[in-house]
């Protein structure tokens, strides 16, 4: 289990590194380079628009790769998704700016971002299912939390590279070529991930299935449509909080408050490191007390903390900004440390890869794709403290709280092989 969980963590970290490095670049540099004819606000919104395209592609990726995972196995999903995401990320680093090729530059950026999202849409389902379906029922949340650590590791890695470049290069050098280096590094990371995953065994749960779904997505829509919508709505708050903190706050603090890139990246990265260390603790609590109680607790904490978070962020003081971000991320991980065990337990094995991945990635569209755009627009028309952003995030948290309340508990019921789960 340790070897399998470590392989899932490493691969997920690499794929999310690819995804997050784009978000950081969108917040810091892509607007002026690829949308120079826009105003600063419109350029940032346009860059976040291409960032959102990756989220729109993720549900499609979950359908395509979910079909592969439910028909051919979880293992092939991990290899193909890593190839797609890694290749498109390297290509982003090679796209000329608007000044070199005109409107073709943002168009290429949009296409490659879409491909990034397509690959990531398949990655999560394959990684968490391999871990969850190997794990013993009494420790399923703990072992399944390893892939959930991957996004945080990927974020720290992506922002660490950006931070190092930002601290050592001049603004002109960073804008000219420095921002491209993290994208090029994705190629080496992808090759390392493929080597690590080459020896992973197929899921025993998948091998037990005698009658595979012919078209898993249609079966999910027909028999689990309500469940997919509820899980998407439930996860929207986690996505909204995470991307408000890790993407929108970077642009807001550097552009509106005049905080340096280095200071802001350091604050966010330090909070993410603390979040990562708490992930297995939250998962252990879920194994002991249940998945749904942890999700309800984290969601309620998100709703209560959003207004204090924006107030602390607006001070421009590094320590206070760090505390605001940390409170948001602790609330977030209280939910998301549990999701990798919870979602697979809600679906039977015939359609588990498709169902869990589609619900997870639709939540990303609702929370992750829209939040940086909406928050940027709201903050522009607010005073120094963007209360409207806090109200928006609180509203998303309340929506998710209702959805979690309507979902069933799954612990300690053993994961079924072929029989449909409750819900």
PDB file of C-alpha atoms in Angstrom, residues 1-2 4-5 8 74-75 78 126-137 139-140 143-144 199-207 352 415:
ATOM      1  CA  UNK A   1       0.000   0.000   0.000  1.00  0.00           C
ATOM      2  CA  UNK A   2       2.804   2.427   0.831  1.00  0.00           C
ATOM      3  CA  UNK A   4       1.166   2.223  -4.413  1.00  0.00           C
ATOM      4  CA  UNK A   5       0.082   5.298  -2.458  1.00  0.00           C
ATOM      5  CA  UNK A   8      -0.270   7.858  -6.845  1.00  0.00           C
ATOM      6  CA  UNK A  74      -7.503   2.161 -13.885  1.00  0.00           C
ATOM      7  CA  UNK A  75      -3.804   1.749 -14.706  1.00  0.00           C
ATOM      8  CA  UNK A  78      -2.650   7.084 -15.269  1.00  0.00           C
ATOM      9  CA  UNK A 126      -7.438   6.808 -12.017  1.00  0.00           C
ATOM     10  CA  UNK A 127      -5.108   7.798  -9.170  1.00  0.00           C
ATOM     11  CA  UNK A 128      -7.633   7.759  -6.331  1.00  0.00           C
ATOM     12  CA  UNK A 129      -9.365   4.594  -7.517  1.00  0.00           C
ATOM     13  CA  UNK A 130      -6.165   2.582  -7.640  1.00  0.00           C
ATOM     14  CA  UNK A 131      -5.435   3.613  -4.059  1.00  0.00           C
ATOM     15  CA  UNK A 132      -8.994   3.354  -2.725  1.00  0.00           C
ATOM     16  CA  UNK A 133      -9.667  -0.020  -4.317  1.00  0.00           C
ATOM     17  CA  UNK A 134      -6.462  -1.528  -2.912  1.00  0.00           C
ATOM     18  CA  UNK A 135      -6.919  -0.103   0.593  1.00  0.00           C
ATOM     19  CA  UNK A 136      -8.474  -1.984   3.540  1.00  0.00           C
ATOM     20  CA  UNK A 137     -11.935  -0.567   4.405  1.00  0.00           C
ATOM     21  CA  UNK A 139      -8.090   2.732   6.561  1.00  0.00           C
ATOM     22  CA  UNK A 140      -9.436   3.653   3.144  1.00  0.00           C
ATOM     23  CA  UNK A 143      -4.543   5.656   2.138  1.00  0.00           C
ATOM     24  CA  UNK A 144      -6.756   7.545  -0.314  1.00  0.00           C
ATOM     25  CA  UNK A 199       5.172  -0.956 -12.237  1.00  0.00           C
ATOM     26  CA  UNK A 200       1.790  -0.213 -10.592  1.00  0.00           C
ATOM     27  CA  UNK A 201      -0.541  -3.226 -10.373  1.00  0.00           C
ATOM     28  CA  UNK A 202      -4.109  -3.050 -11.664  1.00  0.00           C
ATOM     29  CA  UNK A 203      -6.919  -2.538  -9.146  1.00  0.00           C
ATOM     30  CA  UNK A 204      -8.229  -5.825  -7.655  1.00  0.00           C
ATOM     31  CA  UNK A 205     -11.763  -4.416  -7.648  1.00  0.00           C
ATOM     32  CA  UNK A 206     -11.609  -3.830 -11.390  1.00  0.00           C
ATOM     33  CA  UNK A 207     -10.332  -7.367 -11.993  1.00  0.00           C
ATOM     34  CA  UNK A 352     -16.830   4.137 -10.445  1.00  0.00           C
ATOM     35  CA  UNK A 415     -16.885  -0.948  -0.982  1.00  0.00           C
TER      36      UNK A 415
END
